[in-house]
Amino acid sequence: EDPSVTRDRRAEVSGELDRAMAEVDLTYAEDGLAIFAAPGEHQVWTLSRSVPERVVLSDTFLTRNLVAAQAAERPFWVLSVAADRVT
């Protein structure tokens, strides 16, 4: 327990985690799940790649796995050119 974090603040983050977990639908889950919680906010992300299990307590979100997964899923366009057609 960190003495610099008040009981109210811990309860608020715990409540955000509860709300985040209520949003998780394992029917649509992918290979990984990232949950971010802070006082007054939470985010739930499903990822198409597995991520290591971990809990991080910090003043910022650890988004490394989220950024890597999003970068790997960037859409791309392909232009195919032949002498008689373009697709």
Coordinates of N, CA and C in Angstrom, one line a residue:
E1 N 0.8 -1.2 0.0 CA 0.0 0.0 0.0 C 0.9 1.2 0.0
D2 N 0.6 2.2 -0.9 CA 1.3 3.4 -1.0 C 0.6 4.5 -0.1
P3 N 1.3 5.0 0.9 CA 0.7 5.9 1.9 C 0.4 7.2 1.2
S4 N 1.0 7.5 0.0 CA 0.6 8.8 -0.7 C -0.7 8.7 -1.5
V5 N -1.2 7.5 -1.6 CA -2.5 7.3 -2.3 C -3.6 7.2 -1.3
T6 N -4.5 8.1 -1.3 CA -5.6 8.1 -0.3 C -6.5 6.9 -0.5
R7 N -7.2 6.6 0.6 CA -8.2 5.5 0.5 C -9.3 5.8 -0.5
D8 N -9.8 7.0 -0.6 CA -10.8 7.4 -1.6 C -10.3 7.2 -3.0
R9 N -9.0 7.6 -3.2 CA -8.4 7.4 -4.5 C -8.4 5.9 -4.9
R10 N -7.9 5.1 -4.0 CA -7.9 3.6 -4.2 C -9.3 3.1 -4.5
A11 N -10.3 3.5 -3.8 CA -11.6 3.1 -4.0 C -12.1 3.5 -5.4
E12 N -11.8 4.7 -5.8 CA -12.2 5.2 -7.1 C -11.6 4.4 -8.2
V13 N -10.3 4.1 -8.1 CA -9.7 3.3 -9.2 C -10.3 1.9 -9.2
S14 N -10.5 1.3 -8.0 CA -11.1 0.0 -7.9 C -12.5 0.0 -8.5
G15 N -13.3 1.0 -8.3 CA -14.6 1.1 -9.0 C -14.4 1.2 -10.5
E16 N -13.4 1.9 -11.0 CA -13.2 2.0 -12.4 C -12.8 0.6 -13.0
L17 N -12.0 -0.2 -12.2 CA -11.7 -1.5 -12.6 C -12.9 -2.4 -12.7
D18 N -13.8 -2.3 -11.7 CA -15.1 -3.0 -11.7 C -15.9 -2.7 -12.9
R19 N -16.0 -1.4 -13.3 CA -16.8 -1.0 -14.5 C -16.1 -1.5 -15.7
A20 N -14.8 -1.5 -15.8 CA -14.1 -2.0 -17.0 C -14.4 -3.5 -17.1
M21 N -14.3 -4.2 -16.1 CA -14.5 -5.7 -16.1 C -15.9 -6.0 -16.6
A22 N -16.9 -5.2 -16.2 CA -18.3 -5.4 -16.6 C -18.4 -5.2 -18.1
E23 N -17.5 -4.4 -18.7 CA -17.6 -4.2 -20.2 C -17.0 -5.4 -21.0
V24 N -16.2 -6.2 -20.3 CA -15.5 -7.3 -21.0 C -16.5 -8.4 -21.4
D25 N -16.5 -8.7 -22.7 CA -17.4 -9.8 -23.2 C -16.4 -10.8 -23.8
L26 N -16.2 -11.9 -23.1 CA -15.2 -12.9 -23.6 C -15.7 -13.6 -24.9
T27 N -16.9 -13.4 -25.3 CA -17.4 -13.9 -26.5 C -16.7 -13.3 -27.7
Y28 N -16.3 -12.0 -27.5 CA -15.7 -11.3 -28.6 C -14.2 -11.0 -28.3
A29 N -13.7 -11.6 -27.3 CA -12.3 -11.4 -26.9 C -11.3 -11.9 -28.0
E30 N -10.3 -11.3 -28.1 CA -9.2 -11.7 -29.0 C -8.1 -12.4 -28.2
D31 N -6.9 -12.3 -28.7 CA -5.8 -13.0 -28.0 C -5.3 -12.3 -26.8
G32 N -5.5 -11.0 -26.7 CA -5.0 -10.2 -25.6 C -6.0 -9.2 -25.1
L33 N -5.9 -8.8 -23.9 CA -6.8 -7.8 -23.3 C -6.0 -6.8 -22.5
A34 N -6.2 -5.5 -22.7 CA -5.6 -4.5 -21.9 C -6.7 -3.6 -21.2
I35 N -6.5 -3.4 -20.0 CA -7.5 -2.6 -19.2 C -6.7 -1.5 -18.5
F36 N -7.1 -0.3 -18.7 CA -6.5 0.9 -18.1 C -7.5 1.5 -17.2
A37 N -7.1 1.8 -16.0 CA -8.0 2.5 -15.0 C -7.3 3.6 -14.3
A38 N -8.0 4.7 -14.1 CA -7.5 5.8 -13.4 C -8.7 6.5 -12.7
P39 N -8.5 7.3 -11.8 CA -9.6 8.0 -11.2 C -10.5 8.7 -12.2
G40 N -11.7 8.3 -12.3 CA -12.6 9.0 -13.3 C -12.6 8.4 -14.7
E41 N -11.8 7.4 -15.0 CA -11.8 6.9 -16.3 C -11.3 5.4 -16.4
H42 N -11.7 4.7 -17.4 CA -11.2 3.4 -17.7 C -11.3 3.2 -19.2
Q43 N -10.5 2.3 -19.7 CA -10.5 1.9 -21.1 C -10.3 0.4 -21.2
V44 N -11.0 -0.3 -22.1 CA -10.8 -1.7 -22.3 C -10.5 -1.9 -23.8
W45 N -9.4 -2.6 -24.0 CA -8.9 -2.8 -25.4 C -8.7 -4.3 -25.6
T46 N -9.2 -4.9 -26.7 CA -8.9 -6.3 -27.0 C -7.9 -6.2 -28.1
L47 N -6.9 -7.1 -28.1 CA -5.8 -7.1 -29.0 C -5.7 -8.4 -29.7
S48 N -5.3 -8.4 -31.0 CA -5.2 -9.6 -31.8 C -3.9 -10.3 -31.5
R49 N -3.1 -9.9 -30.6 CA -1.9 -10.6 -30.2 C -1.9 -10.8 -28.7
S50 N -1.2 -11.9 -28.2 CA -1.2 -12.1 -26.8 C -0.2 -11.1 -26.2
V51 N -0.5 -10.8 -24.9 CA 0.4 -9.9 -24.1 C 0.7 -10.5 -22.8
P52 N 1.8 -10.1 -22.2 CA 2.1 -10.7 -20.9 C 1.2 -10.2 -19.8
E53 N 0.9 -11.1 -18.9 CA 0.0 -10.7 -17.8 C 0.9 -9.8 -16.8
R54 N 0.3 -8.7 -16.5 CA 1.0 -7.8 -15.5 C 0.0 -6.8 -15.0
V55 N 0.4 -6.3 -13.9 CA -0.4 -5.2 -13.2 C 0.7 -4.1 -13.0
V56 N 0.4 -2.9 -13.5 CA 1.3 -1.8 -13.4 C 0.6 -0.6 -12.7
L57 N 1.2 -0.2 -11.6 CA 0.7 1.0 -10.9 C 1.7 2.1 -11.2
S58 N 1.1 3.2 -11.8 CA 2.0 4.3 -12.2 C 1.1 5.5 -12.4
D59 N 1.8 6.6 -12.6 CA 1.0 7.9 -12.9 C 0.7 8.1 -14.4
T60 N 1.1 7.1 -15.2 CA 0.8 7.1 -16.6 C 0.4 5.7 -17.0
F61 N -0.3 5.5 -18.1 CA -0.7 4.2 -18.6 C 0.5 3.6 -19.4
L62 N 0.8 2.3 -19.2 CA 1.8 1.6 -19.9 C 1.1 1.1 -21.2
T63 N 1.4 1.7 -22.3 CA 0.7 1.5 -23.6 C 1.5 0.7 -24.6
R64 N 2.7 0.3 -24.2 CA 3.6 -0.3 -25.2 C 3.0 -1.5 -26.0
N65 N 2.3 -2.4 -25.3 CA 1.7 -3.5 -26.0 C 0.5 -3.1 -26.9
L66 N -0.2 -2.1 -26.4 CA -1.3 -1.5 -27.2 C -0.8 -0.9 -28.5
V67 N 0.2 0.0 -28.3 CA 0.8 0.6 -29.5 C 1.3 -0.4 -30.5
A68 N 2.0 -1.4 -30.0 CA 2.6 -2.4 -30.9 C 1.5 -3.2 -31.7
A69 N 0.4 -3.5 -31.0 CA -0.7 -4.2 -31.6 C -1.4 -3.4 -32.6
Q70 N -1.6 -2.1 -32.3 CA -2.3 -1.2 -33.2 C -1.4 -1.0 -34.5
A71 N -0.1 -0.8 -34.3 CA 0.8 -0.6 -35.4 C 0.8 -1.9 -36.3
A72 N 0.8 -3.0 -35.8 CA 0.8 -4.3 -36.6 C -0.5 -4.5 -37.3
E73 N -1.6 -3.8 -36.9 CA -2.9 -4.0 -37.6 C -3.2 -2.8 -38.5
R74 N -2.3 -2.0 -38.8 CA -2.6 -0.9 -39.7 C -3.0 -1.4 -41.1
P75 N -4.1 -0.8 -41.6 CA -4.6 -1.2 -42.9 C -3.6 -0.7 -44.0
F76 N -3.6 -1.4 -45.1 CA -2.7 -0.9 -46.2 C -3.4 -1.2 -47.5
W77 N -3.0 -0.5 -48.5 CA -3.6 -0.6 -49.8 C -2.6 -1.2 -50.7
V78 N -3.1 -2.0 -51.7 CA -2.2 -2.5 -52.7 C -2.7 -2.1 -54.1
L79 N -1.8 -1.6 -54.9 CA -2.1 -1.3 -56.2 C -1.4 -2.3 -57.1
S80 N -2.2 -3.0 -57.9 CA -1.6 -4.0 -58.8 C -1.7 -3.5 -60.2
V81 N -0.6 -3.4 -60.9 CA -0.6 -2.9 -62.3 C -0.1 -3.9 -63.2
A82 N -0.9 -4.2 -64.3 CA -0.4 -5.0 -65.3 C -0.6 -4.3 -66.7
A83 N 0.0 -4.8 -67.7 CA -0.1 -4.1 -69.0 C -1.5 -3.8 -69.5
D84 N -2.4 -4.7 -69.1 CA -3.8 -4.6 -69.6 C -4.8 -4.2 -68.5
R85 N -4.4 -4.1 -67.3 CA -5.4 -3.7 -66.2 C -4.7 -3.2 -65.0
V86 N -5.5 -2.5 -64.2 CA -5.1 -2.0 -62.9 C -6.2 -2.5 -61.9
T87 N -5.7 -3.1 -60.8 CA -6.7 -3.5 -59.7 C -6.3 -2.9 -58.4

